[in-house]
Amino acid sequence: MKIFKALKIFTAVVFFLTLPFLAQASPLDQVSEKDVRALLSKMTLDEKIGQMTQVDHKSLKDINDIEKYHLGSLLSGGDSDPNGGNSLKEWSEMVDRFQRRALKTRLKIPLLYGIDAVHGHNNVMGAVVFPHNIGMGCTRNSQLIKKAAEVTAEEVRATGINWTFAPMVGVPRDKRWGRTYEGFGESPEIARTLGPAAVSGFQGSDLAAKTSVLACAKHFIGDGGTTWGTGKPAIAGNAAGLDQGDVRVTEAALREIQLPGFAAAVEAGVGSIMPSFSSLNGSKCSGDKHLLTDLLKGELGFKGFLISDWAAINDLPGDYKNQIEQAITAGLDMVMVPDKYPAFYTQLKELVEQKRIPLSRINDAVTRILRVKFAMGLMQKNYRPFSDQSLQKRFGSLAHRQVALQAVRESQVLLKNNNKTLPLSKGLKRIVVAGANADNMGNQTGGWTVSWQGKSDDITKGGTTLLNAIKDTVAKTTEVTFSLDGTEAKGADAGIVIVGETPYAEMFGDRDDLHLSEADVKAVQTVKALGIPVVVVIVSGRPMILDQILDKTDAIVAAWLPGTEGQGVADVLFGNFHPTGKLSVSWPRSMKQVSINVGDVAYDPLYAYGFGLTY
Ligand code: BGC
Ligand code: BGC
């Protein structure tokens, strides 16, 4: 009971601290509707349909198709790097090239270029990579989350890109979901308080500023509430998990858990929202008029535009034309096609000509898109929608890394600390480091880093692995030795075993077993057998089942997916930063408890939501 009381007070404080984000006037309210109407009235039906079309640049057959199809938007999905390579230069030259082409069209409307900058500008080599949101949630620090979004926005704008598909404000309720780490935590309070902080960091106090990007709250609604076994298998024939699945609750229950994050994002002026791949009681969100039009645009008063998820309309019933009809009628304003844009264009046009979709719906969709483009300053006279050299100097900079470093420190959650094992002394004679995630940049950054699913090993430039951070932190006289499996540890004074998950992202990350790998368990056992204090650091996108190692550890730190700035983890291990992180999720004891959430009846997790020690 005490914990609930503490939670209530805590929530009230967090809410109070977040009020400035909520109070901020929406940039969409400041747009002159007269200007929007004037531009709309000049547009042909073809030009309107073009504004509603988003194409992945990899599927753009000819750059002149920007004019031919009057395209309003392009994106880079996961793994959709510039053809010439993944560098700051390649990215900015590519996006500039597309914008130059757009400026040569009749109406000269700049493109929106979208990307998943979900923990920093993570697709781009050398970008600062922040902790994934589950760790950011443990900081409970909305100012810091805002700052992180500001840094991300600067790095995004450095490449000429002006739109991020973030923040994720859905609430992951089942830890088996491979997107658990993309959410700030399992409670609606966390989404409601931290989501708007991210929105205001991305969009800035002026959406038209050169350091602002358009934000996108996703995935509306219920992405994190799906039922196991209803998901869409990543590989045909595989067993179904949770991702893109069906939410089987009453609308009232859905609203209670999954709506607050979106309502707060709308209040903070978010310019775009992405409907979810998932369904509500069998009805796909992407084609659900009640959810998209009545609830989001009507009840919540959302004035921005809706962008579909990746080819999401292709999952609606019927042939492609029926799918387009249902989605646009339901309220989608822009479709992430992302490939077959000639078919989309032709068929949407036919639907309007055949009066299956009223022109008023098209006008509404385009008005919403233009409203956002006006708010972003794209329609100002002589606006240059290009990458900014002055921002490129700050890309991946030390100043940006300092913000990420602070986020790593504050996201660490100290779960166990017997006999004051932590902080470790920096002056020990010898420390042994072990485990598969100790010296692996790819594993500590996780999915959505440089590549879509992420990858182990040296995947980017800059940053520090946890092992190197430990070496940098201890005294010169301290010997740090490393072996993956914990052998060759004899004679050490303390052991740090860094275990956890390897990278995954949507579709491929659902797991019905969250135990540590056999190798991880063995490494812990091997080091413990030496009779020295053992600190286990868990690098993972979600809580893991610890029953096999719990009694073989003296201290445990949940490091989540900290990103490039591994120093923040070492700072907590050696006392440079006294831990403040509080769990943003409940930590289950066993797989039986895996969908446990704060507020459940008979709530008895291993570590409760909000838990976190300090020293
Ligand atoms: C994901 C979205 C993402 C989009 C674009 C989809 O598969 O669900 O979160 O924004 O792809 O990459
Ligand atoms: C993802 C994209 C990715 C694509 C690869 C989609 O589901 O959202 O980001 O590029 O799959 O096929």
mmCIF file with all atom_site columns, N, CA, C and O in Angstrom, residues 235-253:
data_model
loop_
_atom_site.group_PDB
_atom_site.id
_atom_site.type_symbol
_atom_site.label_atom_id
_atom_site.label_alt_id
_atom_site.label_comp_id
_atom_site.label_asym_id
_atom_site.label_entity_id
_atom_site.label_seq_id
_atom_site.pdbx_PDB_ins_code
_atom_site.Cartn_x
_atom_site.Cartn_y
_atom_site.Cartn_z
_atom_site.occupancy
_atom_site.B_iso_or_equiv
_atom_site.pdbx_formal_charge
_atom_site.auth_seq_id
_atom_site.auth_comp_id
_atom_site.auth_asym_id
_atom_site.auth_atom_id
_atom_site.pdbx_PDB_model_num
ATOM 1  N N  . ILE A 1 235 ? 8.187   -14.115 -40.013 1.00 0.00 ? 235 ILE A N  1
ATOM 2  C CA . ILE A 1 235 ? 8.474   -15.037 -41.103 1.00 0.00 ? 235 ILE A CA 1
ATOM 3  C C  . ILE A 1 235 ? 7.258   -15.955 -41.242 1.00 0.00 ? 235 ILE A C  1
ATOM 4  O O  . ILE A 1 235 ? 6.823   -16.552 -40.248 1.00 0.00 ? 235 ILE A O  1
ATOM 5  N N  . ALA A 1 236 ? 6.716   -16.009 -42.444 1.00 0.00 ? 236 ALA A N  1
ATOM 6  C CA . ALA A 1 236 ? 5.508   -16.807 -42.661 1.00 0.00 ? 236 ALA A CA 1
ATOM 7  C C  . ALA A 1 236 ? 5.730   -18.220 -42.135 1.00 0.00 ? 236 ALA A C  1
ATOM 8  O O  . ALA A 1 236 ? 6.777   -18.821 -42.361 1.00 0.00 ? 236 ALA A O  1
ATOM 9  N N  . GLY A 1 237 ? 4.757   -18.733 -41.413 1.00 0.00 ? 237 GLY A N  1
ATOM 10 C CA . GLY A 1 237 ? 4.877   -20.090 -40.894 1.00 0.00 ? 237 GLY A CA 1
ATOM 11 C C  . GLY A 1 237 ? 5.344   -20.122 -39.447 1.00 0.00 ? 237 GLY A C  1
ATOM 12 O O  . GLY A 1 237 ? 5.119   -21.101 -38.743 1.00 0.00 ? 237 GLY A O  1
ATOM 13 N N  . ASN A 1 238 ? 5.982   -19.042 -38.993 1.00 0.00 ? 238 ASN A N  1
ATOM 14 C CA . ASN A 1 238 ? 6.401   -18.997 -37.585 1.00 0.00 ? 238 ASN A CA 1
ATOM 15 C C  . ASN A 1 238 ? 5.183   -18.822 -36.674 1.00 0.00 ? 238 ASN A C  1
ATOM 16 O O  . ASN A 1 238 ? 4.136   -18.356 -37.113 1.00 0.00 ? 238 ASN A O  1
ATOM 17 N N  . ALA A 1 239 ? 5.370   -19.160 -35.409 1.00 0.00 ? 239 ALA A N  1
ATOM 18 C CA . ALA A 1 239 ? 4.283   -18.971 -34.449 1.00 0.00 ? 239 ALA A CA 1
ATOM 19 C C  . ALA A 1 239 ? 4.029   -17.475 -34.251 1.00 0.00 ? 239 ALA A C  1
ATOM 20 O O  . ALA A 1 239 ? 4.941   -16.670 -34.324 1.00 0.00 ? 239 ALA A O  1
ATOM 21 N N  . ALA A 1 240 ? 2.775   -17.136 -34.011 1.00 0.00 ? 240 ALA A N  1
ATOM 22 C CA . ALA A 1 240 ? 2.417   -15.724 -33.818 1.00 0.00 ? 240 ALA A CA 1
ATOM 23 C C  . ALA A 1 240 ? 2.705   -15.288 -32.396 1.00 0.00 ? 240 ALA A C  1
ATOM 24 O O  . ALA A 1 240 ? 2.487   -16.027 -31.446 1.00 0.00 ? 240 ALA A O  1
ATOM 25 N N  . GLY A 1 241 ? 3.216   -14.083 -32.245 1.00 0.00 ? 241 GLY A N  1
ATOM 26 C CA . GLY A 1 241 ? 3.453   -13.506 -30.921 1.00 0.00 ? 241 GLY A CA 1
ATOM 27 C C  . GLY A 1 241 ? 2.528   -12.340 -30.679 1.00 0.00 ? 241 GLY A C  1
ATOM 28 O O  . GLY A 1 241 ? 1.292   -12.480 -30.768 1.00 0.00 ? 241 GLY A O  1
ATOM 29 N N  . LEU A 1 242 ? 3.114   -11.175 -30.417 1.00 0.00 ? 242 LEU A N  1
ATOM 30 C CA . LEU A 1 242 ? 2.331   -10.003 -30.050 1.00 0.00 ? 242 LEU A CA 1
ATOM 31 C C  . LEU A 1 242 ? 2.336   -8.900  -31.095 1.00 0.00 ? 242 LEU A C  1
ATOM 32 O O  . LEU A 1 242 ? 1.367   -8.134  -31.202 1.00 0.00 ? 242 LEU A O  1
ATOM 33 N N  . ASP A 1 243 ? 3.435   -8.788  -31.842 1.00 0.00 ? 243 ASP A N  1
ATOM 34 C CA . ASP A 1 243 ? 3.616   -7.610  -32.683 1.00 0.00 ? 243 ASP A CA 1
ATOM 35 C C  . ASP A 1 243 ? 2.564   -7.552  -33.793 1.00 0.00 ? 243 ASP A C  1
ATOM 36 O O  . ASP A 1 243 ? 2.339   -8.538  -34.497 1.00 0.00 ? 243 ASP A O  1
ATOM 37 N N  . GLN A 1 244 ? 1.959   -6.383  -33.939 1.00 0.00 ? 244 GLN A N  1
ATOM 38 C CA . GLN A 1 244 ? 0.910   -6.138  -34.929 1.00 0.00 ? 244 GLN A CA 1
ATOM 39 C C  . GLN A 1 244 ? -0.330  -6.985  -34.650 1.00 0.00 ? 244 GLN A C  1
ATOM 40 O O  . GLN A 1 244 ? -1.112  -7.288  -35.550 1.00 0.00 ? 244 GLN A O  1
ATOM 41 N N  . GLY A 1 245 ? -0.512  -7.371  -33.400 1.00 0.00 ? 245 GLY A N  1
ATOM 42 C CA . GLY A 1 245 ? -1.605  -8.266  -33.042 1.00 0.00 ? 245 GLY A CA 1
ATOM 43 C C  . GLY A 1 245 ? -2.908  -7.551  -32.715 1.00 0.00 ? 245 GLY A C  1
ATOM 44 O O  . GLY A 1 245 ? -3.122  -6.390  -33.087 1.00 0.00 ? 245 GLY A O  1
ATOM 45 N N  . ASP A 1 246 ? -3.753  -8.269  -31.992 1.00 0.00 ? 246 ASP A N  1
ATOM 46 C CA . ASP A 1 246 ? -5.108  -7.817  -31.696 1.00 0.00 ? 246 ASP A CA 1
ATOM 47 C C  . ASP A 1 246 ? -5.226  -7.475  -30.203 1.00 0.00 ? 246 ASP A C  1
ATOM 48 O O  . ASP A 1 246 ? -4.793  -8.241  -29.344 1.00 0.00 ? 246 ASP A O  1
ATOM 49 N N  . VAL A 1 247 ? -5.819  -6.318  -29.921 1.00 0.00 ? 247 VAL A N  1
ATOM 50 C CA . VAL A 1 247 ? -6.054  -5.916  -28.538 1.00 0.00 ? 247 VAL A CA 1
ATOM 51 C C  . VAL A 1 247 ? -7.463  -6.353  -28.172 1.00 0.00 ? 247 VAL A C  1
ATOM 52 O O  . VAL A 1 247 ? -8.425  -5.968  -28.833 1.00 0.00 ? 247 VAL A O  1
ATOM 53 N N  . ARG A 1 248 ? -7.565  -7.174  -27.150 1.00 0.00 ? 248 ARG A N  1
ATOM 54 C CA . ARG A 1 248 ? -8.879  -7.726  -26.800 1.00 0.00 ? 248 ARG A CA 1
ATOM 55 C C  . ARG A 1 248 ? -9.327  -7.218  -25.440 1.00 0.00 ? 248 ARG A C  1
ATOM 56 O O  . ARG A 1 248 ? -9.275  -7.928  -24.440 1.00 0.00 ? 248 ARG A O  1
ATOM 57 N N  . VAL A 1 249 ? -9.702  -5.970  -25.437 1.00 0.00 ? 249 VAL A N  1
ATOM 58 C CA . VAL A 1 249 ? -10.249 -5.378  -24.204 1.00 0.00 ? 249 VAL A CA 1
ATOM 59 C C  . VAL A 1 249 ? -11.394 -4.456  -24.615 1.00 0.00 ? 249 VAL A C  1
ATOM 60 O O  . VAL A 1 249 ? -11.551 -4.133  -25.799 1.00 0.00 ? 249 VAL A O  1
ATOM 61 N N  . THR A 1 250 ? -12.149 -4.018  -23.627 1.00 0.00 ? 250 THR A N  1
ATOM 62 C CA . THR A 1 250 ? -13.205 -3.058  -23.932 1.00 0.00 ? 250 THR A CA 1
ATOM 63 C C  . THR A 1 250 ? -12.552 -1.729  -24.306 1.00 0.00 ? 250 THR A C  1
ATOM 64 O O  . THR A 1 250 ? -11.405 -1.459  -23.941 1.00 0.00 ? 250 THR A O  1
ATOM 65 N N  . GLU A 1 251 ? -13.308 -0.889  -24.992 1.00 0.00 ? 251 GLU A N  1
ATOM 66 C CA . GLU A 1 251 ? -12.743 0.413   -25.349 1.00 0.00 ? 251 GLU A CA 1
ATOM 67 C C  . GLU A 1 251 ? -12.438 1.212   -24.092 1.00 0.00 ? 251 GLU A C  1
ATOM 68 O O  . GLU A 1 251 ? -11.444 1.945   -24.035 1.00 0.00 ? 251 GLU A O  1
ATOM 69 N N  . ALA A 1 252 ? -13.259 1.037   -23.069 1.00 0.00 ? 252 ALA A N  1
ATOM 70 C CA . ALA A 1 252 ? -13.023 1.769   -21.818 1.00 0.00 ? 252 ALA A CA 1
ATOM 71 C C  . ALA A 1 252 ? -11.663 1.393   -21.234 1.00 0.00 ? 252 ALA A C  1
ATOM 72 O O  . ALA A 1 252 ? -10.888 2.257   -20.807 1.00 0.00 ? 252 ALA A O  1
ATOM 73 N N  . ALA A 1 253 ? -11.355 0.109   -21.227 1.00 0.00 ? 253 ALA A N  1
ATOM 74 C CA . ALA A 1 253 ? -10.072 -0.348  -20.680 1.00 0.00 ? 253 ALA A CA 1
ATOM 75 C C  . ALA A 1 253 ? -8.921  0.138   -21.552 1.00 0.00 ? 253 ALA A C  1
ATOM 76 O O  . ALA A 1 253 ? -7.871  0.542   -21.055 1.00 0.00 ? 253 ALA A O  1
#
